[in-house]
mmCIF file of C-alpha atoms and ligand atoms in Angstrom:
data_model
loop_
_atom_site.group_PDB
_atom_site.id
_atom_site.type_symbol
_atom_site.label_atom_id
_atom_site.label_comp_id
_atom_site.label_asym_id
_atom_site.label_seq_id
_atom_site.Cartn_x
_atom_site.Cartn_y
_atom_site.Cartn_z
ATOM 1 C CA UNK A 1 0.000 0.000 0.000
ATOM 2 C CA UNK A 2 2.658 2.450 1.060
ATOM 3 C CA UNK A 3 4.435 2.464 -2.340
ATOM 4 C CA UNK A 4 1.306 3.774 -4.068
ATOM 5 C CA UNK A 5 0.503 6.558 -1.631
ATOM 6 C CA UNK A 6 0.852 10.120 -2.855
ATOM 7 C CA UNK A 7 3.854 11.873 -1.320
ATOM 8 C CA UNK A 8 2.873 15.181 0.271
ATOM 9 C CA UNK A 9 5.182 18.050 1.092
ATOM 10 C CA UNK A 10 3.487 20.221 3.708
ATOM 11 C CA UNK A 11 4.650 23.839 3.902
ATOM 12 C CA UNK A 12 4.087 25.593 7.223
ATOM 13 C CA UNK A 13 4.941 28.781 9.078
ATOM 14 C CA UNK A 14 3.269 28.386 12.465
ATOM 15 C CA UNK A 15 1.411 26.134 14.855
ATOM 16 C CA UNK A 16 0.699 23.387 12.347
ATOM 17 C CA UNK A 17 -2.704 22.227 13.534
ATOM 18 C CA UNK A 18 -3.681 21.595 9.901
ATOM 19 C CA UNK A 19 -0.438 19.690 9.431
ATOM 20 C CA UNK A 20 -1.506 17.594 12.438
ATOM 21 C CA UNK A 21 -4.873 16.887 10.812
ATOM 22 C CA UNK A 22 -3.050 15.687 7.690
ATOM 23 C CA UNK A 23 -0.581 13.614 9.731
ATOM 24 C CA UNK A 24 -3.481 12.008 11.592
ATOM 25 C CA UNK A 25 -5.279 11.234 8.329
ATOM 26 C CA UNK A 26 -2.107 9.796 6.815
ATOM 27 C CA UNK A 27 -1.710 7.523 9.851
ATOM 28 C CA UNK A 28 -4.835 5.665 8.765
ATOM 29 C CA UNK A 29 -3.962 2.635 6.619
ATOM 30 C CA UNK A 30 -6.606 3.392 4.000
ATOM 31 C CA UNK A 31 -5.590 7.038 3.451
ATOM 32 C CA UNK A 32 -4.142 7.501 -0.057
ATOM 33 C CA UNK A 33 -1.305 9.879 0.910
ATOM 34 C CA UNK A 34 1.635 10.198 3.245
ATOM 35 C CA UNK A 35 3.536 13.231 4.490
ATOM 36 C CA UNK A 36 6.984 12.875 2.925
ATOM 37 C CA UNK A 37 8.382 16.055 4.432
ATOM 38 C CA UNK A 38 7.456 19.250 6.230
ATOM 39 C CA UNK A 39 9.158 22.503 5.315
ATOM 40 C CA UNK A 40 8.894 25.630 7.439
ATOM 41 C CA UNK A 41 10.139 29.079 6.579
ATOM 42 C CA UNK A 42 10.138 29.873 10.322
ATOM 43 C CA UNK A 43 12.691 28.046 12.485
ATOM 44 C CA UNK A 44 10.583 28.334 15.661
ATOM 45 C CA UNK A 45 7.322 27.046 14.130
ATOM 46 C CA UNK A 46 5.629 24.518 16.413
ATOM 47 C CA UNK A 47 4.649 22.607 13.280
ATOM 48 C CA UNK A 48 8.250 21.346 13.123
ATOM 49 C CA UNK A 49 7.782 19.631 16.507
ATOM 50 C CA UNK A 50 4.618 17.984 15.247
ATOM 51 C CA UNK A 51 6.465 16.640 12.200
ATOM 52 C CA UNK A 52 9.324 15.279 14.297
ATOM 53 C CA UNK A 53 6.888 13.676 16.751
ATOM 54 C CA UNK A 54 5.291 11.885 13.792
ATOM 55 C CA UNK A 55 8.679 10.753 12.500
ATOM 56 C CA UNK A 56 8.449 12.901 9.378
ATOM 57 C CA UNK A 57 11.518 14.753 8.029
ATOM 58 C CA UNK A 58 11.245 18.424 8.991
ATOM 59 C CA UNK A 59 13.327 21.079 7.275
ATOM 60 C CA UNK A 60 13.709 24.821 7.794
ATOM 61 C CA UNK A 61 14.087 26.956 4.681
ATOM 62 C CA UNK A 62 14.172 30.483 6.051
ATOM 63 C CA UNK A 63 13.174 33.093 3.479
ATOM 64 C CA UNK A 64 15.214 35.674 5.382
ATOM 65 C CA UNK A 65 18.368 33.642 4.839
ATOM 66 C CA UNK A 66 18.029 33.961 1.068
ATOM 67 C CA UNK A 67 18.950 37.020 -0.955
ATOM 68 C CA UNK A 68 15.938 36.781 -3.274
ATOM 69 C CA UNK A 69 12.617 35.014 -3.688
ATOM 70 C CA UNK A 70 14.161 33.037 -6.549
ATOM 71 C CA UNK A 71 16.899 31.736 -4.223
ATOM 72 C CA UNK A 72 14.372 30.962 -1.495
ATOM 73 C CA UNK A 73 12.197 28.981 -3.877
ATOM 74 C CA UNK A 74 15.219 27.121 -5.255
ATOM 75 C CA UNK A 75 16.054 25.997 -1.726
ATOM 76 C CA UNK A 76 12.422 25.045 -1.159
ATOM 77 C CA UNK A 77 12.416 23.021 -4.373
ATOM 78 C CA UNK A 78 15.632 21.298 -3.343
ATOM 79 C CA UNK A 79 14.102 20.148 -0.057
ATOM 80 C CA UNK A 80 10.912 18.959 -1.765
ATOM 81 C CA UNK A 81 12.809 17.126 -4.491
ATOM 82 C CA UNK A 82 15.025 15.398 -1.971
ATOM 83 C CA UNK A 83 11.911 14.018 -0.283
ATOM 84 C CA UNK A 84 10.435 13.051 -3.696
ATOM 85 C CA UNK A 85 7.353 15.146 -3.037
ATOM 86 C CA UNK A 86 4.501 14.847 -5.563
ATOM 87 C CA UNK A 87 1.877 17.129 -4.018
ATOM 88 C CA UNK A 88 2.254 20.303 -1.971
ATOM 89 C CA UNK A 89 -0.135 21.264 0.815
ATOM 90 C CA UNK A 90 0.150 24.775 2.181
ATOM 91 C CA UNK A 91 -0.900 24.633 5.824
ATOM 92 C CA UNK A 92 -0.577 28.076 7.333
ATOM 93 C CA UNK A 93 2.383 28.849 5.053
ATOM 94 C CA UNK A 94 2.562 32.619 4.983
ATOM 95 C CA UNK A 95 4.622 33.238 1.816
ATOM 96 C CA UNK A 96 3.352 33.700 -1.720
ATOM 97 C CA UNK A 97 4.748 31.234 -4.249
ATOM 98 C CA UNK A 98 5.699 32.396 -7.731
ATOM 99 C CA UNK A 99 4.135 31.136 -10.955
ATOM 100 C CA UNK A 100 7.540 29.617 -11.794
ATOM 101 C CA UNK A 101 7.568 27.576 -8.625
ATOM 102 C CA UNK A 102 3.934 26.502 -9.009
ATOM 103 C CA UNK A 103 4.672 25.425 -12.590
ATOM 104 C CA UNK A 104 6.890 22.663 -11.169
ATOM 105 C CA UNK A 105 3.813 21.060 -9.572
ATOM 106 C CA UNK A 106 1.006 21.798 -12.037
ATOM 107 C CA UNK A 107 -2.419 21.271 -10.458
ATOM 108 C CA UNK A 108 -0.765 19.746 -7.423
ATOM 109 C CA UNK A 109 -0.539 22.602 -4.939
ATOM 110 C CA UNK A 110 -3.374 23.029 -2.424
ATOM 111 C CA UNK A 111 -4.001 25.668 0.220
ATOM 112 C CA UNK A 112 -6.388 26.077 3.122
ATOM 113 C CA UNK A 113 -7.649 29.510 4.067
ATOM 114 C CA UNK A 114 -9.857 30.521 7.029
ATOM 115 C CA UNK A 115 -12.608 32.296 5.104
ATOM 116 C CA UNK A 116 -15.272 31.565 2.546
ATOM 117 C CA UNK A 117 -13.256 32.711 -0.454
ATOM 118 C CA UNK A 118 -13.376 34.861 -2.471
ATOM 119 C CA UNK A 119 -14.292 36.889 0.636
ATOM 120 C CA UNK A 120 -11.482 37.926 2.930
ATOM 121 C CA UNK A 121 -8.264 36.698 1.292
ATOM 122 C CA UNK A 122 -4.884 37.520 2.795
ATOM 123 C CA UNK A 123 -4.003 38.124 6.413
ATOM 124 C CA UNK A 124 -6.394 38.170 9.392
ATOM 125 C CA UNK A 125 -9.338 36.629 7.550
ATOM 126 C CA UNK A 126 -11.277 36.151 10.782
ATOM 127 C CA UNK A 127 -10.792 39.814 11.748
ATOM 128 C CA UNK A 128 -11.907 40.887 8.279
ATOM 129 C CA UNK A 129 -15.062 38.771 8.657
ATOM 130 C CA UNK A 130 -15.890 40.237 12.073
ATOM 131 C CA UNK A 131 -15.244 43.791 10.912
ATOM 132 C CA UNK A 132 -17.526 43.291 7.948
ATOM 133 C CA UNK A 133 -20.273 41.860 10.155
ATOM 134 C CA UNK A 134 -20.862 38.662 8.198
ATOM 135 C CA UNK A 135 -23.095 36.107 9.887
ATOM 136 C CA UNK A 136 -21.556 33.073 8.221
ATOM 137 C CA UNK A 137 -17.817 32.414 8.082
ATOM 138 C CA UNK A 138 -15.815 29.325 7.226
ATOM 139 C CA UNK A 139 -12.848 27.897 5.415
ATOM 140 C CA UNK A 140 -11.851 27.027 1.882
ATOM 141 C CA UNK A 141 -9.471 24.542 0.283
ATOM 142 C CA UNK A 142 -8.356 25.591 -3.179
ATOM 143 C CA UNK A 143 -5.795 24.963 -5.875
ATOM 144 C CA UNK A 144 -3.024 27.513 -5.594
ATOM 145 C CA UNK A 145 -2.232 30.054 -8.269
ATOM 146 C CA UNK A 146 0.155 32.986 -8.034
ATOM 147 C CA UNK A 147 -2.439 35.290 -6.425
ATOM 148 C CA UNK A 148 -3.286 35.653 -2.756
ATOM 149 C CA UNK A 149 -5.831 32.922 -1.954
ATOM 150 C CA UNK A 150 -7.326 33.222 -5.446
ATOM 151 C CA UNK A 151 -7.079 29.753 -7.038
ATOM 152 C CA UNK A 152 -10.006 27.533 -8.087
ATOM 153 C CA UNK A 153 -11.995 26.299 -5.100
ATOM 154 C CA UNK A 154 -12.132 22.621 -4.171
ATOM 155 C CA UNK A 155 -14.299 22.687 -1.061
ATOM 156 C CA UNK A 156 -15.718 24.892 1.660
ATOM 157 C CA UNK A 157 -17.220 24.526 5.119
ATOM 158 C CA UNK A 158 -19.285 27.118 6.941
ATOM 159 C CA UNK A 159 -19.641 28.062 10.583
ATOM 160 C CA UNK A 160 -21.958 30.610 12.223
ATOM 161 C CA UNK A 161 -20.578 33.902 13.494
ATOM 162 C CA UNK A 162 -21.960 34.386 17.007
ATOM 163 C CA UNK A 163 -22.742 37.785 18.536
ATOM 164 C CA UNK A 164 -19.962 37.624 21.158
ATOM 165 C CA UNK A 165 -17.290 36.262 18.849
ATOM 166 C CA UNK A 166 -13.792 37.669 18.801
ATOM 167 C CA UNK A 167 -11.029 36.613 16.438
ATOM 168 C CA UNK A 168 -9.979 33.818 18.756
ATOM 169 C CA UNK A 169 -13.380 32.214 19.260
ATOM 170 C CA UNK A 170 -14.312 32.504 15.601
ATOM 171 C CA UNK A 171 -10.881 31.231 14.538
ATOM 172 C CA UNK A 172 -11.219 28.195 16.799
ATOM 173 C CA UNK A 173 -14.660 27.368 15.377
ATOM 174 C CA UNK A 174 -13.309 27.660 11.835
ATOM 175 C CA UNK A 175 -10.255 25.523 12.657
ATOM 176 C CA UNK A 176 -12.451 22.577 13.647
ATOM 177 C CA UNK A 177 -13.843 22.639 10.106
ATOM 178 C CA UNK A 178 -10.400 23.179 8.557
ATOM 179 C CA UNK A 179 -9.172 19.992 10.193
ATOM 180 C CA UNK A 180 -12.090 18.059 8.726
ATOM 181 C CA UNK A 181 -12.035 19.643 5.279
ATOM 182 C CA UNK A 182 -8.330 19.581 4.434
ATOM 183 C CA UNK A 183 -7.768 15.809 4.736
ATOM 184 C CA UNK A 184 -10.973 15.225 2.761
ATOM 185 C CA UNK A 185 -9.937 17.608 -0.026
ATOM 186 C CA UNK A 186 -6.444 16.108 -0.185
ATOM 187 C CA UNK A 187 -7.929 12.621 -0.427
ATOM 188 C CA UNK A 188 -10.139 13.661 -3.332
ATOM 189 C CA UNK A 189 -7.320 15.491 -5.098
ATOM 190 C CA UNK A 190 -4.670 12.776 -4.897
ATOM 191 C CA UNK A 191 -7.167 10.151 -6.052
ATOM 192 C CA UNK A 192 -8.167 12.291 -9.032
ATOM 193 C CA UNK A 193 -11.752 12.821 -7.900
ATOM 194 C CA UNK A 194 -11.138 16.547 -8.084
ATOM 195 C CA UNK A 195 -8.563 18.041 -10.412
ATOM 196 C CA UNK A 196 -7.493 21.303 -11.925
ATOM 197 C CA UNK A 197 -8.665 21.725 -15.510
ATOM 198 C CA UNK A 198 -7.473 24.994 -16.975
ATOM 199 C CA UNK A 199 -8.526 27.582 -14.435
ATOM 200 C CA UNK A 200 -11.388 25.554 -12.965
ATOM 201 C CA UNK A 201 -11.867 22.687 -10.580
ATOM 202 C CA UNK A 202 -13.161 19.557 -12.266
ATOM 203 C CA UNK A 203 -15.185 17.213 -10.102
ATOM 204 C CA UNK A 204 -15.423 13.614 -11.260
ATOM 205 C CA UNK A 205 -18.708 12.603 -9.649
ATOM 206 C CA UNK A 206 -21.746 14.037 -7.938
ATOM 207 C CA UNK A 207 -20.932 12.246 -4.667
ATOM 208 C CA UNK A 208 -17.656 14.128 -4.575
ATOM 209 C CA UNK A 209 -19.373 17.460 -5.055
ATOM 210 C CA UNK A 210 -21.714 16.694 -2.176
ATOM 211 C CA UNK A 211 -18.872 15.789 0.152
ATOM 212 C CA UNK A 212 -17.190 19.118 -0.503
ATOM 213 C CA UNK A 213 -20.281 21.296 -0.419
ATOM 214 C CA UNK A 214 -20.568 24.135 1.999
ATOM 215 C CA UNK A 215 -22.518 22.985 5.047
ATOM 216 C CA UNK A 216 -25.069 25.410 6.383
ATOM 217 C CA UNK A 217 -24.405 26.700 9.897
ATOM 218 C CA UNK A 218 -27.924 25.728 10.980
ATOM 219 C CA UNK A 219 -27.234 22.130 10.047
ATOM 220 C CA UNK A 220 -24.158 22.129 12.240
ATOM 221 C CA UNK A 221 -25.728 23.049 15.556
HETATM 222 C C1 LIG D 301 -5.062 28.326 9.479
HETATM 223 O O1 LIG D 301 -6.225 28.951 9.961
HETATM 224 C C2 LIG D 301 -4.980 28.483 7.971
HETATM 225 O O2 LIG D 301 -6.226 28.394 7.335
HETATM 226 C C3 LIG D 301 -4.394 29.857 7.850
HETATM 227 O O3 LIG D 301 -3.406 29.904 8.840
HETATM 228 C C4 LIG D 301 -3.812 29.079 9.931
HETATM 229 C C5 LIG D 301 -2.686 28.141 10.236
HETATM 230 O O4 LIG D 301 -2.968 27.403 11.398
HETATM 231 N N1 LIG D 301 -3.877 30.102 6.527
HETATM 232 C C6 LIG D 301 -3.955 31.270 5.914
HETATM 233 O O5 LIG D 301 -4.412 32.270 6.446
HETATM 234 C C7 LIG D 301 -3.419 31.283 4.500
HETATM 235 N N2 LIG D 301 -3.786 32.470 3.816
HETATM 236 P P1 LIG D 301 -2.176 26.062 11.684
HETATM 237 O O6 LIG D 301 -0.690 26.419 11.595
HETATM 238 O O7 LIG D 301 -2.574 25.711 13.105
HETATM 239 O O8 LIG D 301 -2.580 25.044 10.673
#
């Protein structure tokens, strides 16, 4: 089984709770992927501890240690190649990747973002949602293009915004859904049930669409 599992490279910058969700999914014998390596651009990221605890190679490629973005991405590529990575999962990775870099993994780079895109891309998505007064928030998994959280959407999950929410409480509610959605989206992507076709997400079957559909907050209470 293990020889046929898709090899994931997970890029992180922080706590790595989404990395943990992927590691936990990959620990299940029937999951079609394994984490081949974790790369952080931040040496102190707790995600590195999570990788080591799971016995997964963990590498630091610090963007500040490289003179240019091109150099940084070359180093990133080197680490991913060494681990024979086939798919890249951005999990709280706070750097933008260039079109050149993404071209090395066509249709094989996924990201998770804590908003219902295309609303609230970029930093502090939860704060943006609260400031705007939306009543429904959530998270999105999407194929990555060279924009900021702009690529074709694979799946979304919704949570209610409650009257007393602050960034922390809303963020925690969204994270629960992130941890459910990301492993599901990765499973569907690596098995070809969802794929990137041109600039759109192609979904192979209706059942797949249903699994990735936005769930209404009412249904979640
Ligand atoms: C997650 O909420 C993720 O969606 C977000 O960073 C957090 C990382 O948490 N990513 C972005 O905002 C990307 N634009 P984690 O390190 O605990 O997985």
